[in-house]
Structure formats: structure tokens, C-alpha cells
mmCIF file of C-alpha atoms in Angstrom:
data_model
loop_
_atom_site.group_PDB
_atom_site.id
_atom_site.type_symbol
_atom_site.label_atom_id
_atom_site.label_comp_id
_atom_site.label_asym_id
_atom_site.label_seq_id
_atom_site.Cartn_x
_atom_site.Cartn_y
_atom_site.Cartn_z
ATOM 1 C CA UNK B 1 -27.375 4.362 18.793
ATOM 2 C CA UNK B 2 -29.384 1.603 20.430
ATOM 3 C CA UNK B 3 -28.337 -1.926 21.255
ATOM 4 C CA UNK B 4 -30.701 -3.114 18.525
ATOM 5 C CA UNK B 5 -28.869 -1.003 15.933
ATOM 6 C CA UNK B 6 -25.547 -2.387 17.134
ATOM 7 C CA UNK B 7 -26.851 -5.947 16.927
ATOM 8 C CA UNK B 8 -28.233 -5.324 13.431
ATOM 9 C CA UNK B 9 -24.873 -3.918 12.328
ATOM 10 C CA UNK B 10 -23.012 -6.828 13.857
ATOM 11 C CA UNK B 11 -25.360 -9.341 12.312
ATOM 12 C CA UNK B 12 -24.704 -8.018 8.831
ATOM 13 C CA UNK B 13 -20.953 -7.558 9.159
ATOM 14 C CA UNK B 14 -19.477 -9.741 11.896
ATOM 15 C CA UNK B 15 -19.669 -13.458 12.525
ATOM 16 C CA UNK B 16 -19.538 -14.445 16.198
ATOM 17 C CA UNK B 17 -20.783 -17.045 18.646
ATOM 18 C CA UNK B 18 -22.004 -14.391 21.136
ATOM 19 C CA UNK B 19 -25.649 -14.752 22.068
ATOM 20 C CA UNK B 20 -27.926 -11.693 21.933
ATOM 21 C CA UNK B 21 -27.986 -11.577 25.752
ATOM 22 C CA UNK B 22 -24.172 -11.606 25.900
ATOM 23 C CA UNK B 23 -23.926 -8.730 23.414
ATOM 24 C CA UNK B 24 -26.459 -6.745 25.475
ATOM 25 C CA UNK B 25 -24.369 -7.381 28.608
ATOM 26 C CA UNK B 26 -21.247 -6.275 26.750
ATOM 27 C CA UNK B 27 -22.998 -3.072 25.640
ATOM 28 C CA UNK B 28 -24.114 -2.382 29.228
ATOM 29 C CA UNK B 29 -20.576 -2.826 30.535
ATOM 30 C CA UNK B 30 -19.150 -0.678 27.721
ATOM 31 C CA UNK B 31 -21.573 2.130 28.564
ATOM 32 C CA UNK B 32 -20.154 2.248 32.101
ATOM 33 C CA UNK B 33 -16.547 2.738 30.957
ATOM 34 C CA UNK B 34 -15.139 6.227 31.454
ATOM 35 C CA UNK B 35 -14.062 7.476 28.009
ATOM 36 C CA UNK B 36 -11.021 9.230 29.497
ATOM 37 C CA UNK B 37 -9.633 5.857 30.599
ATOM 38 C CA UNK B 38 -9.657 4.388 27.112
ATOM 39 C CA UNK B 39 -6.238 4.274 25.471
ATOM 40 C CA UNK B 40 -6.311 4.850 21.739
ATOM 41 C CA UNK B 41 -3.592 3.099 19.766
ATOM 42 C CA UNK B 42 -2.720 3.997 16.192
ATOM 43 C CA UNK B 43 -1.430 1.253 13.921
ATOM 44 C CA UNK B 44 -0.169 3.885 11.479
ATOM 45 C CA UNK B 45 2.175 5.753 13.845
ATOM 46 C CA UNK B 46 4.360 8.140 11.828
ATOM 47 C CA UNK B 47 7.654 6.812 13.184
ATOM 48 C CA UNK B 48 6.858 3.113 13.076
ATOM 49 C CA UNK B 49 3.615 2.067 11.359
ATOM 50 C CA UNK B 50 2.642 -1.595 11.672
ATOM 51 C CA UNK B 51 0.117 -1.639 8.824
ATOM 52 C CA UNK B 52 0.188 -0.374 5.266
ATOM 53 C CA UNK B 53 -2.057 -0.460 2.235
ATOM 54 C CA UNK B 54 -1.698 -2.819 -0.661
ATOM 55 C CA UNK B 55 -3.697 -5.025 -2.942
ATOM 56 C CA UNK B 56 -4.676 -8.656 -2.943
ATOM 57 C CA UNK B 57 -5.927 -9.568 -6.368
ATOM 58 C CA UNK B 58 -8.095 -6.654 -7.429
ATOM 59 C CA UNK B 59 -8.981 -5.638 -3.861
ATOM 60 C CA UNK B 60 -7.390 -2.764 -1.981
ATOM 61 C CA UNK B 61 -6.508 -3.903 1.540
ATOM 62 C CA UNK B 62 -4.814 -2.828 4.757
ATOM 63 C CA UNK B 63 -2.145 -5.367 5.660
ATOM 64 C CA UNK B 64 0.686 -5.781 8.159
ATOM 65 C CA UNK B 65 3.999 -4.099 7.274
ATOM 66 C CA UNK B 66 5.634 -7.497 7.840
ATOM 67 C CA UNK B 67 3.556 -9.054 5.048
ATOM 68 C CA UNK B 68 0.200 -10.645 4.387
ATOM 69 C CA UNK B 69 -0.939 -12.749 7.387
ATOM 70 C CA UNK B 70 2.237 -11.822 9.360
ATOM 71 C CA UNK B 71 0.758 -10.447 12.599
ATOM 72 C CA UNK B 72 3.692 -10.843 15.040
ATOM 73 C CA UNK B 73 4.818 -7.219 14.617
ATOM 74 C CA UNK B 74 1.302 -5.950 15.324
ATOM 75 C CA UNK B 75 1.013 -8.184 18.398
ATOM 76 C CA UNK B 76 4.356 -6.975 19.778
ATOM 77 C CA UNK B 77 3.425 -3.336 19.137
ATOM 78 C CA UNK B 78 0.034 -3.687 20.849
ATOM 79 C CA UNK B 79 1.571 -5.499 23.814
ATOM 80 C CA UNK B 80 4.089 -2.706 24.255
ATOM 81 C CA UNK B 81 1.390 -0.043 24.021
ATOM 82 C CA UNK B 82 -0.958 -1.771 26.460
ATOM 83 C CA UNK B 83 1.702 -2.825 28.963
ATOM 84 C CA UNK B 84 4.738 -0.595 28.340
ATOM 85 C CA UNK B 85 8.102 -1.995 29.351
ATOM 86 C CA UNK B 86 6.515 -5.314 30.286
ATOM 87 C CA UNK B 87 9.971 -6.848 30.103
ATOM 88 C CA UNK B 88 11.358 -5.871 33.507
ATOM 89 C CA UNK B 89 14.943 -6.502 32.398
ATOM 90 C CA UNK B 90 14.763 -3.532 30.031
ATOM 91 C CA UNK B 91 16.650 -0.669 31.602
ATOM 92 C CA UNK B 92 14.818 2.616 31.850
ATOM 93 C CA UNK B 93 17.533 4.367 29.834
ATOM 94 C CA UNK B 94 17.035 2.006 26.894
ATOM 95 C CA UNK B 95 13.257 2.316 27.167
ATOM 96 C CA UNK B 96 13.465 6.106 27.255
ATOM 97 C CA UNK B 97 15.536 6.146 24.047
ATOM 98 C CA UNK B 98 12.613 4.454 22.266
ATOM 99 C CA UNK B 99 14.988 3.209 19.553
ATOM 100 C CA UNK B 100 13.566 1.015 16.808
ATOM 101 C CA UNK B 101 15.383 -2.026 15.464
ATOM 102 C CA UNK B 102 14.598 -3.664 12.126
ATOM 103 C CA UNK B 103 15.827 -7.241 11.752
ATOM 104 C CA UNK B 104 15.868 -8.361 8.132
ATOM 105 C CA UNK B 105 16.236 -11.796 6.630
ATOM 106 C CA UNK B 106 18.930 -11.466 3.966
ATOM 107 C CA UNK B 107 19.345 -15.221 3.602
ATOM 108 C CA UNK B 108 17.730 -18.105 1.745
ATOM 109 C CA UNK B 109 16.525 -19.569 5.058
ATOM 110 C CA UNK B 110 13.024 -19.013 6.412
ATOM 111 C CA UNK B 111 12.549 -17.513 9.873
ATOM 112 C CA UNK B 112 16.092 -16.402 10.712
ATOM 113 C CA UNK B 113 15.065 -12.766 11.225
ATOM 114 C CA UNK B 114 12.442 -13.895 13.740
ATOM 115 C CA UNK B 115 15.019 -15.969 15.607
ATOM 116 C CA UNK B 116 17.349 -12.946 15.839
ATOM 117 C CA UNK B 117 14.478 -10.652 16.894
ATOM 118 C CA UNK B 118 13.514 -13.069 19.677
ATOM 119 C CA UNK B 119 17.152 -13.188 20.795
ATOM 120 C CA UNK B 120 17.174 -9.384 21.137
ATOM 121 C CA UNK B 121 13.873 -9.329 23.032
ATOM 122 C CA UNK B 122 14.961 -12.120 25.380
ATOM 123 C CA UNK B 123 18.163 -10.146 26.056
ATOM 124 C CA UNK B 124 16.069 -7.220 27.271
ATOM 125 C CA UNK B 125 15.320 -4.925 24.348
ATOM 126 C CA UNK B 126 11.740 -3.581 24.230
ATOM 127 C CA UNK B 127 9.740 -6.094 22.195
ATOM 128 C CA UNK B 128 7.482 -3.499 20.598
ATOM 129 C CA UNK B 129 10.532 -1.785 19.100
ATOM 130 C CA UNK B 130 11.919 -4.845 17.299
ATOM 131 C CA UNK B 131 10.372 -5.754 13.947
ATOM 132 C CA UNK B 132 11.264 -8.179 11.171
ATOM 133 C CA UNK B 133 11.220 -8.172 7.396
ATOM 134 C CA UNK B 134 13.063 -9.376 4.303
ATOM 135 C CA UNK B 135 15.755 -7.944 2.028
ATOM 136 C CA UNK B 136 17.470 -9.427 -1.044
ATOM 137 C CA UNK B 137 20.009 -12.153 -0.259
ATOM 138 C CA UNK B 138 23.696 -11.207 -0.501
ATOM 139 C CA UNK B 139 26.796 -13.233 0.324
ATOM 140 C CA UNK B 140 28.395 -10.166 1.919
ATOM 141 C CA UNK B 141 26.045 -10.424 4.909
ATOM 142 C CA UNK B 142 27.856 -13.487 6.280
ATOM 143 C CA UNK B 143 26.110 -14.630 9.461
ATOM 144 C CA UNK B 144 24.807 -11.094 10.071
ATOM 145 C CA UNK B 145 25.699 -7.432 9.737
ATOM 146 C CA UNK B 146 24.260 -4.499 11.629
ATOM 147 C CA UNK B 147 24.087 -0.766 11.139
ATOM 148 C CA UNK B 148 23.655 2.236 13.433
ATOM 149 C CA UNK B 149 21.319 4.799 11.847
ATOM 150 C CA UNK B 150 20.561 6.557 15.138
ATOM 151 C CA UNK B 151 22.962 9.457 14.515
ATOM 152 C CA UNK B 152 24.166 9.137 18.101
ATOM 153 C CA UNK B 153 20.665 9.395 19.532
ATOM 154 C CA UNK B 154 20.466 5.939 21.111
ATOM 155 C CA UNK B 155 23.817 5.240 22.764
ATOM 156 C CA UNK B 156 22.420 2.898 25.447
ATOM 157 C CA UNK B 157 20.596 0.783 22.873
ATOM 158 C CA UNK B 158 23.724 0.701 20.697
ATOM 159 C CA UNK B 159 25.805 -0.495 23.659
ATOM 160 C CA UNK B 160 23.203 -3.167 24.467
ATOM 161 C CA UNK B 161 23.156 -4.356 20.841
ATOM 162 C CA UNK B 162 26.947 -4.453 20.746
ATOM 163 C CA UNK B 163 26.919 -6.560 23.916
ATOM 164 C CA UNK B 164 24.288 -8.959 22.556
ATOM 165 C CA UNK B 165 25.766 -9.251 19.065
ATOM 166 C CA UNK B 166 29.417 -9.312 20.100
ATOM 167 C CA UNK B 167 30.623 -6.812 17.529
ATOM 168 C CA UNK B 168 30.472 -3.168 16.566
ATOM 169 C CA UNK B 169 28.101 -1.970 13.859
ATOM 170 C CA UNK B 170 29.352 -2.255 10.283
ATOM 171 C CA UNK B 171 28.555 1.363 9.546
ATOM 172 C CA UNK B 172 26.010 4.148 9.433
ATOM 173 C CA UNK B 173 24.772 3.593 5.865
ATOM 174 C CA UNK B 174 22.676 0.656 4.720
ATOM 175 C CA UNK B 175 23.714 -1.545 1.797
ATOM 176 C CA UNK B 176 22.316 -0.716 -1.625
ATOM 177 C CA UNK B 177 18.692 -1.822 -1.973
ATOM 178 C CA UNK B 178 17.981 -1.859 1.784
ATOM 179 C CA UNK B 179 15.769 0.859 3.255
ATOM 180 C CA UNK B 180 14.655 1.473 6.809
ATOM 181 C CA UNK B 181 13.499 4.280 9.081
ATOM 182 C CA UNK B 182 14.647 2.372 12.173
ATOM 183 C CA UNK B 183 17.492 3.476 14.430
ATOM 184 C CA UNK B 184 19.322 0.178 13.998
ATOM 185 C CA UNK B 185 19.179 -2.459 11.261
ATOM 186 C CA UNK B 186 20.386 -6.039 11.526
ATOM 187 C CA UNK B 187 20.556 -8.175 8.388
ATOM 188 C CA UNK B 188 20.833 -11.913 8.991
ATOM 189 C CA UNK B 189 22.703 -13.709 6.210
ATOM 190 C CA UNK B 190 23.247 -17.245 4.959
ATOM 191 C CA UNK B 191 26.171 -17.790 7.336
ATOM 192 C CA UNK B 192 23.821 -18.100 10.313
ATOM 193 C CA UNK B 193 23.052 -21.510 11.804
#
């Protein structure tokens, strides 16, 4: 494929403020990159995909798992893949467990799952392993509840969560109507400030 073909394809499909000379320079630089040094990252990883398919109107689309126009989960995942364990306070034992944590908003308040997720990341859990979402609101969640679905496979992460959250997990089975493939699930309720 020639640079002209690339430019033609870009011109028909991509809007940019690159000049033709800049695109040619980019193509020259790209040609010099050793293919074995390129890291390929899948957004549809079997254990923890960050995109899914859905529809918007009559169109079939690929969209973030977290919801339409919710790109924070994708950004965290990419950051972790590009610069693994970028948070130096994450212990190697927790990183090696590679445990996933879903933080769900089970309240009427907007953004509380994100606040909890940020709290976990700031406390040293790997940011690419913490994702957010929503579940139906229930009074039984109180300020929050959390569950250990790891089947004993992530003891260091469990201990870290227990230290951060100040309490033991509520159980090993999720409440009715809540589904997750993560190792740990935290549901933030209406009792949170």
C-alpha cells in the first residue's frame, strides 16, 4: 500500500488537521518501527472486556461496557496495558493476582461508583482492574456492601480491600439481579455521603 492510498483512505473516512506532509512523515516513521516491538491490546479480552456490541437507534455499534460515551474504563485498561503497574504503591503480590474489582452504583446518586473506584486506585489497587457500572437501587446496600467471588484465589487483594473498606465482605454470592465476572464486587448504596 502506498502513502497515496493511505491518504485517499484517510481523506474519505477520517477528519484531521494533519497536513499531507505531516501524514507522509508519520508514514515514514511508522515504516521504521520494528513490528516485534508493537504491543497489541485487545479491548475484548475474555476475562474482562471493555467494549461490547449494542445498538443506537437502528445502528449496530461497538460501545464501552460502562455505557455509551463512558470511556474511563477503557482509558484505565489501556494505561495499565501500556504501563503495567504504573502505580508504584501496588504490591507485586496484588499485581500478580490480577484480581478484577467491579464497583457498582446501587444508589440514586450519580457518580458514587466512580468515587469509590478512585478511592481504591488511590489506595494502591491496580487501576486497570477496577471498573464501574450500575445496578438497581436497593435499601439493603446501606452505604456499601462488598462480595468476594474470587474463590480464595486473590487473598492479598481481599486483605487490601478489607483494609481500605474497613469491613469483611458480606458474602460470596451476589444479590439477586446483580451479575459480574469480577473477583470482587462493591455496591455503593444510598447511605454513602
